CSV table of C-alpha atoms in Angstrom, one decimal:
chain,number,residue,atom,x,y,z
A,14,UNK,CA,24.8,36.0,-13.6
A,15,UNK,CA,21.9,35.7,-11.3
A,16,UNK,CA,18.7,38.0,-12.1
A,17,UNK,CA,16.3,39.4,-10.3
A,18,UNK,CA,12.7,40.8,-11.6
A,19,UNK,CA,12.7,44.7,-11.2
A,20,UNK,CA,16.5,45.0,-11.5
A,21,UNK,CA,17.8,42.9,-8.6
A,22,UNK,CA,17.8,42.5,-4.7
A,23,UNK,CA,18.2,45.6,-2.6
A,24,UNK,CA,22.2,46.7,-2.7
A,25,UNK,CA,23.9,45.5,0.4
A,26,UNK,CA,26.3,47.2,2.4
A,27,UNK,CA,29.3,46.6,0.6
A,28,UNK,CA,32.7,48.8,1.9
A,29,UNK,CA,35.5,50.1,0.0
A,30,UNK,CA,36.7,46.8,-1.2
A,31,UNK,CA,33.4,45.8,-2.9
A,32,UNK,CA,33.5,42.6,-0.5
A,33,UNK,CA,31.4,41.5,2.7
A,34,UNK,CA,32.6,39.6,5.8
A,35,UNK,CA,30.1,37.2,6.6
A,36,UNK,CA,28.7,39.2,9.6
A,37,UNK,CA,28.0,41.9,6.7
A,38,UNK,CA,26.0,39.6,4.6
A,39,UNK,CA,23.9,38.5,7.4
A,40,UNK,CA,22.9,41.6,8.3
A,41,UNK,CA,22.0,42.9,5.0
A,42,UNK,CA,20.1,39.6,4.6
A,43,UNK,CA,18.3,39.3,7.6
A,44,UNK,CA,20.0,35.2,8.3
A,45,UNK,CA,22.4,34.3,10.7
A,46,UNK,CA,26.1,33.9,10.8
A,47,UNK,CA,25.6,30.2,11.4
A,48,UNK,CA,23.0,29.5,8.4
A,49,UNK,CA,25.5,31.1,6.1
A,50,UNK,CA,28.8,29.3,7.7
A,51,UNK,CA,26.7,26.3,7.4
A,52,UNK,CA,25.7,26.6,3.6
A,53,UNK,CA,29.4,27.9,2.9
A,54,UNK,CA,30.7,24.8,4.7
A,55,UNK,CA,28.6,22.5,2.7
A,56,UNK,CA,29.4,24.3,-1.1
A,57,UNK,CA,26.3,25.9,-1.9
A,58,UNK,CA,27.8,29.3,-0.9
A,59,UNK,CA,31.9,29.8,-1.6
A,60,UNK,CA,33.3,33.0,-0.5
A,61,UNK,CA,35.1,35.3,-3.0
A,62,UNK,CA,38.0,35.3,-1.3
A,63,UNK,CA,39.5,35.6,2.7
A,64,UNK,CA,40.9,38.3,4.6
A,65,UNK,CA,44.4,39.0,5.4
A,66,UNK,CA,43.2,37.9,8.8
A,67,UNK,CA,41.8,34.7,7.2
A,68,UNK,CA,37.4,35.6,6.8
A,69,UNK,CA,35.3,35.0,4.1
A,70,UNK,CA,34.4,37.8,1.9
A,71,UNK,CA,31.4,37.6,-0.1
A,72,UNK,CA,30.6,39.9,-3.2
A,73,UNK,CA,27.3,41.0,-5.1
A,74,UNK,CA,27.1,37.9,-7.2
A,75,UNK,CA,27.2,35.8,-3.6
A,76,UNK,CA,24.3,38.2,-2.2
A,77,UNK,CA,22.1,37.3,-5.1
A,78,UNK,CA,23.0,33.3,-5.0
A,79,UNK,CA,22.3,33.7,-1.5
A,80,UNK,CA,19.1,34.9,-1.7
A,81,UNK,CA,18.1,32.4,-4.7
A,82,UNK,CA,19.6,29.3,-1.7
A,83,UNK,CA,17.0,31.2,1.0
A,84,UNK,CA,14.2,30.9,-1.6
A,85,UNK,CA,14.7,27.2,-2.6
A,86,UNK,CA,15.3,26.7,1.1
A,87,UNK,CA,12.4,27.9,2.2
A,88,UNK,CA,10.1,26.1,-0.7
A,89,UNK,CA,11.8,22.8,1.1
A,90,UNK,CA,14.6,21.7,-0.9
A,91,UNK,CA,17.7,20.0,0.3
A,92,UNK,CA,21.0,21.3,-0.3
A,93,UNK,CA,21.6,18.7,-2.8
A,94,UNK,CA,19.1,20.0,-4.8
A,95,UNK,CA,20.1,23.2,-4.4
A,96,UNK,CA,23.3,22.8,-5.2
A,97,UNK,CA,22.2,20.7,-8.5
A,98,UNK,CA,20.1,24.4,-9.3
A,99,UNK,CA,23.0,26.6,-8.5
A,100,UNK,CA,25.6,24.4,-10.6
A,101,UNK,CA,23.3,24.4,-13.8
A,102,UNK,CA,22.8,19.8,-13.4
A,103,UNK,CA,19.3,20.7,-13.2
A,104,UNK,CA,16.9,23.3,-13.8
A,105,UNK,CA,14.5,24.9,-11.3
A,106,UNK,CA,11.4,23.4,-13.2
A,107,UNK,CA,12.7,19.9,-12.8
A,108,UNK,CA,13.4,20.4,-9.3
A,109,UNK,CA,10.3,21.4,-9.0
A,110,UNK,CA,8.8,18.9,-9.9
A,111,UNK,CA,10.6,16.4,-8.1
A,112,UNK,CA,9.5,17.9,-4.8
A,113,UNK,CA,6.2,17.9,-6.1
A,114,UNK,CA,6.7,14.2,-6.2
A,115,UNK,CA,8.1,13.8,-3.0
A,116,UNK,CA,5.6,16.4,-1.6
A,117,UNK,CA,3.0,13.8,-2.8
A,118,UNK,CA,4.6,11.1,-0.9
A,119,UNK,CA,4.7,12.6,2.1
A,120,UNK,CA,1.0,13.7,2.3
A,121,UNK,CA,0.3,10.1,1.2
A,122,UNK,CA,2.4,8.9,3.7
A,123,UNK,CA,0.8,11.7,6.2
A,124,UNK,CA,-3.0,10.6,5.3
A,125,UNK,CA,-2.1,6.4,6.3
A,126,UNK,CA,-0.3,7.8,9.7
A,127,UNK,CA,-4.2,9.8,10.5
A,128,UNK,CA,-5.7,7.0,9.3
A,129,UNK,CA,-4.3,4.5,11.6
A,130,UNK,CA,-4.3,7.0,14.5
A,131,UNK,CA,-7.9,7.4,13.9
A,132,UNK,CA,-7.9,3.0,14.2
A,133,UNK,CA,-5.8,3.1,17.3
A,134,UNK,CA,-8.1,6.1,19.2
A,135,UNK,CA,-11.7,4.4,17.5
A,136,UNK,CA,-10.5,0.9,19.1
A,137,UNK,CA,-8.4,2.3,21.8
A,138,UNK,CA,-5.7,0.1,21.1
A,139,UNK,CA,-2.5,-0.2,22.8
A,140,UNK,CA,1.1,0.6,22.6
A,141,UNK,CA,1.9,-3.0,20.9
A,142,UNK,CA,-0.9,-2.9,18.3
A,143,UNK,CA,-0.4,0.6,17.8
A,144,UNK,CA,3.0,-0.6,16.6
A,145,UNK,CA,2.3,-3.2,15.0
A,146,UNK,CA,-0.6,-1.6,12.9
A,147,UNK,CA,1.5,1.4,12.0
A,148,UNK,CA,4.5,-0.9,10.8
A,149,UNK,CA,2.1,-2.8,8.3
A,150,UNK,CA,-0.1,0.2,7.3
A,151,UNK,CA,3.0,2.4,6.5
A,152,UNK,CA,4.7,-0.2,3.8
A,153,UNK,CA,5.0,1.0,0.6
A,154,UNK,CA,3.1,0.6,-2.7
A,155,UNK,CA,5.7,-1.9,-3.8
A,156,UNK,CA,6.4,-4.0,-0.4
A,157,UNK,CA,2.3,-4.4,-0.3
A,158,UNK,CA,1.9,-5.8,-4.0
A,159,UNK,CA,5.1,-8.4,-3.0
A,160,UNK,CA,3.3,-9.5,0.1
A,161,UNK,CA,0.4,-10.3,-2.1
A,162,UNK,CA,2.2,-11.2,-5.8
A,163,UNK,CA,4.1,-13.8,-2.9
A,164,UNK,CA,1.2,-15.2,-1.5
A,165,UNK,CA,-0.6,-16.1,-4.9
A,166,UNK,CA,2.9,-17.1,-6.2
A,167,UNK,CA,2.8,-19.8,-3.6
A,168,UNK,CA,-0.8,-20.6,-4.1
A,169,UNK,CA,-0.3,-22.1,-7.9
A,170,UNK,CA,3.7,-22.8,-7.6
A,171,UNK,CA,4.0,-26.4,-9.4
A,172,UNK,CA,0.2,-26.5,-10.3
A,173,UNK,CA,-0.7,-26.2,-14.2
A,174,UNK,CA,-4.4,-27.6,-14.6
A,175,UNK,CA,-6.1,-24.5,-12.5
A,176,UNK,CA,-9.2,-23.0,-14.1
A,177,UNK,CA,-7.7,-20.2,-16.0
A,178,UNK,CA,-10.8,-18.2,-14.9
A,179,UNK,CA,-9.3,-18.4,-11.1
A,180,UNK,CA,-6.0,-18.2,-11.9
A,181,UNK,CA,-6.6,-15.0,-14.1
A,182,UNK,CA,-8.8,-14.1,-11.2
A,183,UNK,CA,-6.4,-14.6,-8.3
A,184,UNK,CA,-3.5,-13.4,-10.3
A,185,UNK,CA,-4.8,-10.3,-10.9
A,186,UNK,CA,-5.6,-9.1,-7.4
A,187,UNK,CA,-3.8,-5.8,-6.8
A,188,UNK,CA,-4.4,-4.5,-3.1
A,189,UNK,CA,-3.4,-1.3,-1.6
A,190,UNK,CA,-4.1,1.1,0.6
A,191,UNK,CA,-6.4,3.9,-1.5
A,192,UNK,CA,-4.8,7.9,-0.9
A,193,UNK,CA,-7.0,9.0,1.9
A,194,UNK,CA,-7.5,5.1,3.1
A,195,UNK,CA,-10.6,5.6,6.5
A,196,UNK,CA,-9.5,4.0,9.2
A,197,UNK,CA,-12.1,0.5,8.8
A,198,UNK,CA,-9.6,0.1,5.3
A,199,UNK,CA,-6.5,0.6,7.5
A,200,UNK,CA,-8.0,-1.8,9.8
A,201,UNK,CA,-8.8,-4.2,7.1
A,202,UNK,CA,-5.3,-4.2,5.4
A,203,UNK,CA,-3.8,-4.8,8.3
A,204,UNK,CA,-6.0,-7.9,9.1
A,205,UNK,CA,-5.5,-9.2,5.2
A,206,UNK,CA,-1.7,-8.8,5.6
A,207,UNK,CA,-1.4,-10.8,9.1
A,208,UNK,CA,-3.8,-13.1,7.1
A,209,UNK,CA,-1.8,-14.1,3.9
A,210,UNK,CA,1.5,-14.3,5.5
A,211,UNK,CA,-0.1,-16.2,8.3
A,212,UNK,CA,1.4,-20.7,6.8
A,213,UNK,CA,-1.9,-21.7,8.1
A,214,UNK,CA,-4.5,-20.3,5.8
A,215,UNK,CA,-2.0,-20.6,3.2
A,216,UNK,CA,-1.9,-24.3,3.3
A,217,UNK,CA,-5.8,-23.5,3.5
A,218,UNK,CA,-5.8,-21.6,0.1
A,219,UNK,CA,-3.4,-23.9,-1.3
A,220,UNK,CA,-5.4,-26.9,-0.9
A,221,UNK,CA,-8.2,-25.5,-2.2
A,222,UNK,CA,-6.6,-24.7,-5.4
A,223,UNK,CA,-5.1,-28.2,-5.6
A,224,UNK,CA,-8.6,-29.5,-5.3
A,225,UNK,CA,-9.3,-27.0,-8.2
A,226,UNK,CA,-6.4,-28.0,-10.0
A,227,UNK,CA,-7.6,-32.0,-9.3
A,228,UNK,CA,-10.9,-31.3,-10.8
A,229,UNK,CA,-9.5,-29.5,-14.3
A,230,UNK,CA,-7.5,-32.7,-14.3
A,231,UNK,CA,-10.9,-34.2,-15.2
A,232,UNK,CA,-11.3,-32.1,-18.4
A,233,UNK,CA,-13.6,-29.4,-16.5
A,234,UNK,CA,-14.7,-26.5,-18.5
A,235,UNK,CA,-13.0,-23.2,-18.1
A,236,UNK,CA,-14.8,-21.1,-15.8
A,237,UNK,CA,-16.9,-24.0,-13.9
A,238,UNK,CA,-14.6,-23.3,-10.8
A,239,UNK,CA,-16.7,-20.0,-10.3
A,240,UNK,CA,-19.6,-21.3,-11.6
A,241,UNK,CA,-19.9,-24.1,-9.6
A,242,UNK,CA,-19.9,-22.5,-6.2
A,243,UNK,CA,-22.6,-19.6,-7.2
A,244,UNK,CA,-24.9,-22.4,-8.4
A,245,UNK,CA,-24.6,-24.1,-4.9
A,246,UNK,CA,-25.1,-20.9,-3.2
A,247,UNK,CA,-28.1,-20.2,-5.2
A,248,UNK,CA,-29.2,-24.0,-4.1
A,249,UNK,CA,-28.7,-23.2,-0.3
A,250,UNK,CA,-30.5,-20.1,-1.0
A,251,UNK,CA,-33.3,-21.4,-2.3
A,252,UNK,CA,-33.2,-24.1,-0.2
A,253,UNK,CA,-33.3,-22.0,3.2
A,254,UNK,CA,-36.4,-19.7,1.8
A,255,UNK,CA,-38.7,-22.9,1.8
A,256,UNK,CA,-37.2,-24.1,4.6
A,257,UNK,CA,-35.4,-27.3,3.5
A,258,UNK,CA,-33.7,-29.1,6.3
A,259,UNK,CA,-30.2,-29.8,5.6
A,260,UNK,CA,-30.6,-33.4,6.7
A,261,UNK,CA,-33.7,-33.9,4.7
A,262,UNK,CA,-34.5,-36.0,1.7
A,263,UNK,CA,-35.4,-33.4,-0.3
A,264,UNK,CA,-32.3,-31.9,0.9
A,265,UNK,CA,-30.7,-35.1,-0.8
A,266,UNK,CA,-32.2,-34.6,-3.6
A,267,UNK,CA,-31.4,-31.3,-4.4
A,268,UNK,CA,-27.0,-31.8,-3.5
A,269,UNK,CA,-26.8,-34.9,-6.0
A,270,UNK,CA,-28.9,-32.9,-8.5
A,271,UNK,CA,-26.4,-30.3,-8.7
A,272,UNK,CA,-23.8,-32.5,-8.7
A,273,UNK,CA,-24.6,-34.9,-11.5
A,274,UNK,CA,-23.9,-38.1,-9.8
A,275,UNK,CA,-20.7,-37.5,-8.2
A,276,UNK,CA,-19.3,-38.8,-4.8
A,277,UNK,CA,-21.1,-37.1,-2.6
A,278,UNK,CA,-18.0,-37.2,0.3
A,279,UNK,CA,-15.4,-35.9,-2.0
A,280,UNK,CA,-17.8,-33.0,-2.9
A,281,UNK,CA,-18.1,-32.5,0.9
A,282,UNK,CA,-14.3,-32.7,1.5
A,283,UNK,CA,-14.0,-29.8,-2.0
A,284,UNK,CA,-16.1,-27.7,0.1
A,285,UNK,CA,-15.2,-28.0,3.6
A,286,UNK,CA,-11.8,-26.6,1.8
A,287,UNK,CA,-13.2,-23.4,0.7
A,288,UNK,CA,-16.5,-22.9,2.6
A,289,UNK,CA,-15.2,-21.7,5.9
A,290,UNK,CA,-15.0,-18.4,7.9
A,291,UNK,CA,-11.2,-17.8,7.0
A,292,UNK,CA,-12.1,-18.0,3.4
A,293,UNK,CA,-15.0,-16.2,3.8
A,294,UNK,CA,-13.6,-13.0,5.9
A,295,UNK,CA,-10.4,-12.9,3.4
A,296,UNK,CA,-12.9,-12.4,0.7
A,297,UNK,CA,-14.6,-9.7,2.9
A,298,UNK,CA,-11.4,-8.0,3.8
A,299,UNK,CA,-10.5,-7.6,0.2
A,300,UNK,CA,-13.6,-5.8,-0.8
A,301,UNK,CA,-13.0,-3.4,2.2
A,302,UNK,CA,-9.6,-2.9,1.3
A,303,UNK,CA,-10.2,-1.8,-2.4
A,304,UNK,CA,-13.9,0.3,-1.6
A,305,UNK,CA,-15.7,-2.2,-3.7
A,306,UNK,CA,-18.7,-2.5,-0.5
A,307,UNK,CA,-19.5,-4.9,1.7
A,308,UNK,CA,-18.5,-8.6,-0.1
A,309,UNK,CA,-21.5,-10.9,0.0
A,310,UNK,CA,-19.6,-13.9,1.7
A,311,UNK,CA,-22.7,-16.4,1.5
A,312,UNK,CA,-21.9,-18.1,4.9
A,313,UNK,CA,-25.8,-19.4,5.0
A,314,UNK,CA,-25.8,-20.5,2.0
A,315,UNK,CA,-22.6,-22.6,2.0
A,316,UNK,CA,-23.4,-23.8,5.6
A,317,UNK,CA,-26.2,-25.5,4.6
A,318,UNK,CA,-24.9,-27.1,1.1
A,319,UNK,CA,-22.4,-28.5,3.9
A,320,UNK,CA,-24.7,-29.2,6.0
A,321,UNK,CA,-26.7,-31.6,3.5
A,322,UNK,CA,-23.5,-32.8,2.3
A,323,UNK,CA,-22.6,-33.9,5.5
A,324,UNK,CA,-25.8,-35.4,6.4
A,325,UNK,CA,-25.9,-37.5,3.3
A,326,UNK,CA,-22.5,-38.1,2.2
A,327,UNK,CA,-22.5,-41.9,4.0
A,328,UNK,CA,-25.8,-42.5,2.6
């Protein structure tokens, strides 16, 4: 039996039989005839009994489940759940709170759609990006970590000599949209998606990490594949502050220090791999995506280690 706080819903109408017609129990309920045809029609609400004349008849018990299916209704649950509530499967807490859950998926959902309308009206894009933006900014959690999980998957399939440090490194990149993403990280997913599903700088990324791989074939340290590159940018750095000319012989100098001896062309051909803008605005694009600030991309600094490399690699 179905209980109401303060002894129950007002009585309704009932006549000498103790049963309603359905055009009785709208009227004492305030909903129509077609709400509660509907909600009969679909189980949630089964009539006592019929008519002689064939109508439903409703009693006291259905005026109380009737109110309890308006409540539920109106708090946004579907008849399924409803009907789960009213049959005892589940309880009204655990309904609860999976429309909370769903609630939360929707206003998630809700915050990417403003974001990328705020893109689309910032950049005044049209009807094509618009699409296209919205189709990639609206994928789920999951279909965003496969895009990414794919791409590194790809990156080190059939390769076992990669520094652990950028395997560890690459492997555990995990990038999605934040819950109130602004519209420059909608703008930068969507860039970063076209990117790593784009063959091209995937056979990019892939041969740099071959080239990793290559070197750890040579007994490299663990870790020297991100040391290495920091040490060159703090080189070019240093090198651009007292004004060193790439093509210089203190330039020279300075590229086979660091390098220890090595061939000075296959270092150029390492780094012509993984010192270019792609690389450079993929790195960016990451640290947009995951609020981390602007990423310090060093394009100076590797332009002119190329730079010397280039200029001295046939000497």
């Amino acid at each position: 039996m179905l209980r109401y706080p303060g002894g129950g819903p007002p009585d309704p109408p009932y006549d000498r039989t103790g049963l309603l017609t359905i055009g009785e129990l709208a009227k004492a309920t305030g909903l129509t005839v077609r709400t509660i045809r509907y909600w009969s029609d679909e189980g949630v609400l089964t009539p006592v009994t019929r008519s002689p004349g064939g109508y439903r008849l409703y009693d006291a018990e259905s005026f109380a489940r009737l109110e309890l299916i308006r409540t539920l209704r109106e708090l946004g649950l579907g008849l399924g759940h409803v009907r789960a509530v009213l049959s005892g499967e589940q309880t009204v807490a655990e309904v609860a709170a999976a429309h909370v859950a769903a609630l939360d998926a929707q206003i998630s959902s809700l915050k990417v759609t403003r974001a990328v309308l705020s893109t689309v009206a910032r950049r005044g894009s049209s009807a094509e990006e618009m699409t296209f933006m919205n189709k990639l900014a609206r994928l789920s959690a999951a279909e965003r970590k496969r895009i990414m999980e794919e791409f590194v998957a790809e990156l080190f399939h059939g390769l076992d000599a990669v520094d652990p440090a950028i395997e560890e490194r690459m492997r555990s990149i995990a990038v999605d949209l934040p819950e109130e993403p602004t519209p420059e990280q909608v703008d930068a997913w969507v860039e970063l998606a076209e990117m790593v599903q784009d063959p091209q700088f995937r056979a990019q990324m892939r041969q740099v990490i071959e080239f990793n791989a290559a070197d750890q074939g040579r007994s490299a340290a663990p870790g020297r594949s991100t040391w290495f590159p920091m040490r060159l940018v703090q080189l070019g750095a240093q090198a651009r502050e007292r004004g060193i000319a790439p093509e210089s012989p203190e330039a020279e100098a300075i590229v086979r220090e660091v390098l220890g001896g090595g061939d000075l062309a296959a270092a150029l051909e390492r780094m012509e791999s993984a010192a270019n803008d792609r690389l450079a605005r993929y790195r960016e694009l990451l640290s947009e995506v995951k609020g981390t600030g602007p990423a310090a991309a060093h394009r100076a600094e590797f332009a002119w280690v190329v730079a010397a490399l280039r200029a001295h690699a046939a000497g």
